[in-house]
PDB file of C-alpha atoms in Angstrom:
ATOM      1  CA  UNK A   1     -21.194  -5.354  -3.256  1.00 91.00           C
ATOM      2  CA  UNK A   2     -17.611  -6.207  -2.270  1.00 96.00           C
ATOM      3  CA  UNK A   3     -15.387  -4.088  -0.037  1.00 96.00           C
ATOM      4  CA  UNK A   4     -11.720  -5.018  -0.067  1.00 96.00           C
ATOM      5  CA  UNK A   5      -8.697  -3.879   1.893  1.00 94.00           C
ATOM      6  CA  UNK A   6      -5.499  -2.890   0.087  1.00 92.00           C
ATOM      7  CA  UNK A   7      -2.620  -4.181   2.235  1.00 85.00           C
ATOM      8  CA  UNK A   8      -2.512  -7.918   2.465  1.00 83.00           C
ATOM      9  CA  UNK A   9      -5.601  -8.382   0.275  1.00 91.00           C
ATOM     10  CA  UNK A  10      -4.808  -6.817  -3.082  1.00 93.00           C
ATOM     11  CA  UNK A  11      -1.176  -6.028  -2.466  1.00 90.00           C
ATOM     12  CA  UNK A  12       1.593  -8.014  -0.810  1.00 85.00           C
ATOM     13  CA  UNK A  13       2.784  -5.383   1.572  1.00 83.00           C
ATOM     14  CA  UNK A  14       4.109  -7.186   4.642  1.00 85.00           C
ATOM     15  CA  UNK A  15       7.754  -7.255   3.648  1.00 87.00           C
ATOM     16  CA  UNK A  16       7.651  -3.704   2.284  1.00 88.00           C
ATOM     17  CA  UNK A  17       6.066  -2.484   5.535  1.00 90.00           C
ATOM     18  CA  UNK A  18       8.485  -4.230   7.872  1.00 94.00           C
ATOM     19  CA  UNK A  19      11.584  -3.242   5.909  1.00 94.00           C
ATOM     20  CA  UNK A  20      10.374   0.335   5.675  1.00 94.00           C
ATOM     21  CA  UNK A  21       9.652   0.453   9.433  1.00 96.00           C
ATOM     22  CA  UNK A  22      13.102  -1.013  10.076  1.00 97.00           C
ATOM     23  CA  UNK A  23      14.646   1.735   7.910  1.00 96.00           C
ATOM     24  CA  UNK A  24      12.656   4.472   9.677  1.00 97.00           C
ATOM     25  CA  UNK A  25      13.478   3.202  13.175  1.00 98.00           C
ATOM     26  CA  UNK A  26      17.173   2.987  12.418  1.00 97.00           C
ATOM     27  CA  UNK A  27      17.154   6.555  10.985  1.00 97.00           C
ATOM     28  CA  UNK A  28      15.629   7.602  14.322  1.00 97.00           C
ATOM     29  CA  UNK A  29      18.313   5.782  16.313  1.00 96.00           C
ATOM     30  CA  UNK A  30      16.295   2.641  17.260  1.00 96.00           C
ATOM     31  CA  UNK A  31      18.029  -0.638  16.476  1.00 95.00           C
ATOM     32  CA  UNK A  32      15.678  -3.083  14.693  1.00 93.00           C
ATOM     33  CA  UNK A  33      17.851  -5.895  13.345  1.00 92.00           C
ATOM     34  CA  UNK A  34      14.957  -8.453  13.022  1.00 94.00           C
ATOM     35  CA  UNK A  35      11.890  -8.025  10.796  1.00 94.00           C
ATOM     36  CA  UNK A  36       9.612 -10.509  12.621  1.00 94.00           C
ATOM     37  CA  UNK A  37       8.844  -8.197  15.596  1.00 95.00           C
ATOM     38  CA  UNK A  38       8.025  -5.413  13.183  1.00 95.00           C
ATOM     39  CA  UNK A  39       5.023  -7.353  11.781  1.00 92.00           C
ATOM     40  CA  UNK A  40       2.949  -5.554  14.444  1.00 92.00           C
ATOM     41  CA  UNK A  41       3.080  -2.581  12.028  1.00 90.00           C
ATOM     42  CA  UNK A  42       1.073  -4.468   9.392  1.00 84.00           C
ATOM     43  CA  UNK A  43      -2.499  -3.296   9.758  1.00 76.00           C
ATOM     44  CA  UNK A  44      -2.665  -0.566  12.446  1.00 80.00           C
ATOM     45  CA  UNK A  45      -2.180   3.137  11.600  1.00 82.00           C
ATOM     46  CA  UNK A  46       1.512   3.946  11.421  1.00 89.00           C
ATOM     47  CA  UNK A  47       1.407   6.976  13.698  1.00 91.00           C
ATOM     48  CA  UNK A  48      -0.127   4.989  16.573  1.00 90.00           C
ATOM     49  CA  UNK A  49       2.160   2.042  16.047  1.00 94.00           C
ATOM     50  CA  UNK A  50       5.368   4.109  16.001  1.00 96.00           C
ATOM     51  CA  UNK A  51       4.269   5.710  19.249  1.00 96.00           C
ATOM     52  CA  UNK A  52       3.334   2.426  20.876  1.00 96.00           C
ATOM     53  CA  UNK A  53       6.228   0.311  19.608  1.00 95.00           C
ATOM     54  CA  UNK A  54       9.094   2.741  20.068  1.00 95.00           C
ATOM     55  CA  UNK A  55       7.593   5.075  22.674  1.00 96.00           C
ATOM     56  CA  UNK A  56       7.872   8.025  20.312  1.00 97.00           C
ATOM     57  CA  UNK A  57       6.003  11.273  20.885  1.00 97.00           C
ATOM     58  CA  UNK A  58       3.660  12.388  18.080  1.00 95.00           C
ATOM     59  CA  UNK A  59       6.306  14.574  16.391  1.00 97.00           C
ATOM     60  CA  UNK A  60       8.931  11.846  16.311  1.00 97.00           C
ATOM     61  CA  UNK A  61       6.335   9.303  15.087  1.00 96.00           C
ATOM     62  CA  UNK A  62       5.461  11.716  12.243  1.00 94.00           C
ATOM     63  CA  UNK A  63       9.172  11.837  11.327  1.00 97.00           C
ATOM     64  CA  UNK A  64       9.166   8.046  11.362  1.00 96.00           C
ATOM     65  CA  UNK A  65       6.302   8.031   8.842  1.00 93.00           C
ATOM     66  CA  UNK A  66       8.267  10.371   6.581  1.00 93.00           C
ATOM     67  CA  UNK A  67      11.277   8.038   6.685  1.00 95.00           C
ATOM     68  CA  UNK A  68       9.020   5.036   6.158  1.00 93.00           C
ATOM     69  CA  UNK A  69       7.585   6.602   3.019  1.00 88.00           C
ATOM     70  CA  UNK A  70      11.072   7.167   1.602  1.00 90.00           C
ATOM     71  CA  UNK A  71      11.532   3.393   1.420  1.00 89.00           C
ATOM     72  CA  UNK A  72       8.065   1.830   1.070  1.00 84.00           C
ATOM     73  CA  UNK A  73       7.015  -0.264  -1.938  1.00 78.00           C
ATOM     74  CA  UNK A  74       4.641  -3.164  -2.499  1.00 80.00           C
ATOM     75  CA  UNK A  75       3.585  -5.778  -5.066  1.00 86.00           C
ATOM     76  CA  UNK A  76       0.205  -7.005  -6.288  1.00 89.00           C
ATOM     77  CA  UNK A  77      -0.609 -10.629  -5.427  1.00 90.00           C
ATOM     78  CA  UNK A  78      -0.570 -12.937  -8.491  1.00 91.00           C
ATOM     79  CA  UNK A  79      -4.022 -13.370  -9.994  1.00 95.00           C
ATOM     80  CA  UNK A  80      -5.557 -10.282  -8.385  1.00 96.00           C
ATOM     81  CA  UNK A  81      -6.126  -8.392 -11.605  1.00 95.00           C
ATOM     82  CA  UNK A  82      -7.758 -11.396 -13.294  1.00 97.00           C
ATOM     83  CA  UNK A  83     -10.028 -11.929 -10.261  1.00 97.00           C
ATOM     84  CA  UNK A  84     -11.042  -8.268 -10.189  1.00 98.00           C
ATOM     85  CA  UNK A  85     -11.774  -8.271 -13.919  1.00 98.00           C
ATOM     86  CA  UNK A  86     -13.972 -11.358 -13.538  1.00 98.00           C
ATOM     87  CA  UNK A  87     -15.859  -9.854 -10.575  1.00 98.00           C
ATOM     88  CA  UNK A  88     -16.463  -6.663 -12.516  1.00 97.00           C
ATOM     89  CA  UNK A  89     -17.580  -8.667 -15.550  1.00 98.00           C
ATOM     90  CA  UNK A  90     -20.075 -10.458 -13.313  1.00 98.00           C
ATOM     91  CA  UNK A  91     -21.535  -7.119 -12.256  1.00 97.00           C
ATOM     92  CA  UNK A  92     -20.221  -6.778  -8.705  1.00 98.00           C
ATOM     93  CA  UNK A  93     -19.931  -3.299  -7.323  1.00 97.00           C
ATOM     94  CA  UNK A  94     -16.542  -2.981  -5.607  1.00 98.00           C
ATOM     95  CA  UNK A  95     -14.818  -0.603  -3.221  1.00 98.00           C
ATOM     96  CA  UNK A  96     -11.406  -0.457  -1.560  1.00 97.00           C
ATOM     97  CA  UNK A  97     -11.324   0.751   2.057  1.00 96.00           C
ATOM     98  CA  UNK A  98      -7.806   1.103   3.540  1.00 92.00           C
ATOM     99  CA  UNK A  99      -6.272   2.464   6.702  1.00 86.00           C
ATOM    100  CA  UNK A 100      -3.655   4.122   4.422  1.00 86.00           C
ATOM    101  CA  UNK A 101      -4.201   7.767   3.554  1.00 87.00           C
ATOM    102  CA  UNK A 102      -6.474   8.121   0.462  1.00 91.00           C
ATOM    103  CA  UNK A 103      -3.698   9.858  -1.493  1.00 88.00           C
ATOM    104  CA  UNK A 104      -1.445   6.794  -1.187  1.00 87.00           C
ATOM    105  CA  UNK A 105      -4.210   4.268  -1.768  1.00 92.00           C
ATOM    106  CA  UNK A 106      -5.147   6.012  -5.042  1.00 94.00           C
ATOM    107  CA  UNK A 107      -1.508   6.270  -6.044  1.00 90.00           C
ATOM    108  CA  UNK A 108      -0.897   2.571  -5.443  1.00 90.00           C
ATOM    109  CA  UNK A 109      -4.137   1.540  -7.183  1.00 94.00           C
ATOM    110  CA  UNK A 110      -3.283   3.663 -10.213  1.00 94.00           C
ATOM    111  CA  UNK A 111       0.290   2.417 -10.301  1.00 87.00           C
ATOM    112  CA  UNK A 112      -0.894  -1.216 -10.503  1.00 90.00           C
ATOM    113  CA  UNK A 113      -3.744  -0.268 -12.951  1.00 94.00           C
ATOM    114  CA  UNK A 114      -6.391  -1.526 -10.471  1.00 96.00           C
ATOM    115  CA  UNK A 115      -8.473   1.655 -10.033  1.00 97.00           C
ATOM    116  CA  UNK A 116     -10.602   0.859 -13.044  1.00 97.00           C
ATOM    117  CA  UNK A 117     -12.196  -2.078 -11.238  1.00 98.00           C
ATOM    118  CA  UNK A 118     -13.478  -0.062  -8.318  1.00 98.00           C
ATOM    119  CA  UNK A 119     -16.441   2.307  -7.949  1.00 97.00           C
ATOM    120  CA  UNK A 120     -14.977   3.774  -4.746  1.00 97.00           C
ATOM    121  CA  UNK A 121     -11.426   4.054  -3.397  1.00 97.00           C
ATOM    122  CA  UNK A 122     -11.416   5.248   0.218  1.00 95.00           C
ATOM    123  CA  UNK A 123      -8.645   5.780   2.730  1.00 93.00           C
ATOM    124  CA  UNK A 124      -7.951   7.796   5.815  1.00 89.00           C
ATOM    125  CA  UNK A 125      -7.382  11.548   5.925  1.00 84.00           C
ATOM    126  CA  UNK A 126      -3.831  12.664   6.574  1.00 71.00           C
ATOM    127  CA  UNK A 127      -5.029  15.278   9.080  1.00 69.00           C
ATOM    128  CA  UNK A 128      -8.357  13.782  10.322  1.00 68.00           C
ATOM    129  CA  UNK A 129     -11.328  13.591  10.783  1.00 68.00           C
ATOM    130  CA  UNK A 130     -11.559  10.179   9.053  1.00 67.00           C
ATOM    131  CA  UNK A 131      -8.801   8.191  10.745  1.00 70.00           C
ATOM    132  CA  UNK A 132     -10.210   4.768  11.685  1.00 82.00           C
ATOM    133  CA  UNK A 133     -10.875   1.810   9.420  1.00 85.00           C
ATOM    134  CA  UNK A 134     -14.529   1.718  10.429  1.00 89.00           C
ATOM    135  CA  UNK A 135     -14.882   5.397   9.378  1.00 90.00           C
ATOM    136  CA  UNK A 136     -13.292   4.570   5.995  1.00 93.00           C
ATOM    137  CA  UNK A 137     -15.653   1.608   5.470  1.00 94.00           C
ATOM    138  CA  UNK A 138     -18.625   3.801   6.370  1.00 94.00           C
ATOM    139  CA  UNK A 139     -17.497   6.412   3.845  1.00 93.00           C
ATOM    140  CA  UNK A 140     -17.121   3.770   1.132  1.00 95.00           C
ATOM    141  CA  UNK A 141     -20.643   2.473   1.769  1.00 96.00           C
ATOM    142  CA  UNK A 142     -22.096   5.988   1.863  1.00 95.00           C
ATOM    143  CA  UNK A 143     -20.410   6.873  -1.461  1.00 95.00           C
ATOM    144  CA  UNK A 144     -22.011   3.773  -2.962  1.00 95.00           C
ATOM    145  CA  UNK A 145     -25.400   4.849  -1.514  1.00 94.00           C
ATOM    146  CA  UNK A 146     -25.585   1.778   0.728  1.00 88.00           C
TER     147      UNK A 146
END
């Protein structure tokens, strides 16, 4: 059994995340000329990070996420598909557990033709109750009867 994350594991998302955050912040009137400080957005949930980083209230942070999604894109790391195919051939059961909303995880996995390698694709809920990474991992394990 193998559980993988999406961002930074299967997909190269760092640059896409930081540039999309920069775009969103600037649309909300916050100057963000350098990408390096925005790396704090890679990993944590976007809503929390917009609130923490820029001091936004929840409503403004939600608007930041909308702007972020207008710009966001990512790439698959070289060799990922071959590795997944080999793991599946060897009989490993695999799941993806991401802090991204399930809708987007599934969309990204389908876009890169990676869904076929995974028994379970799990992400957060846009409106709760499953919002933490540990809850997503628990769900993936439960769905695999583990």
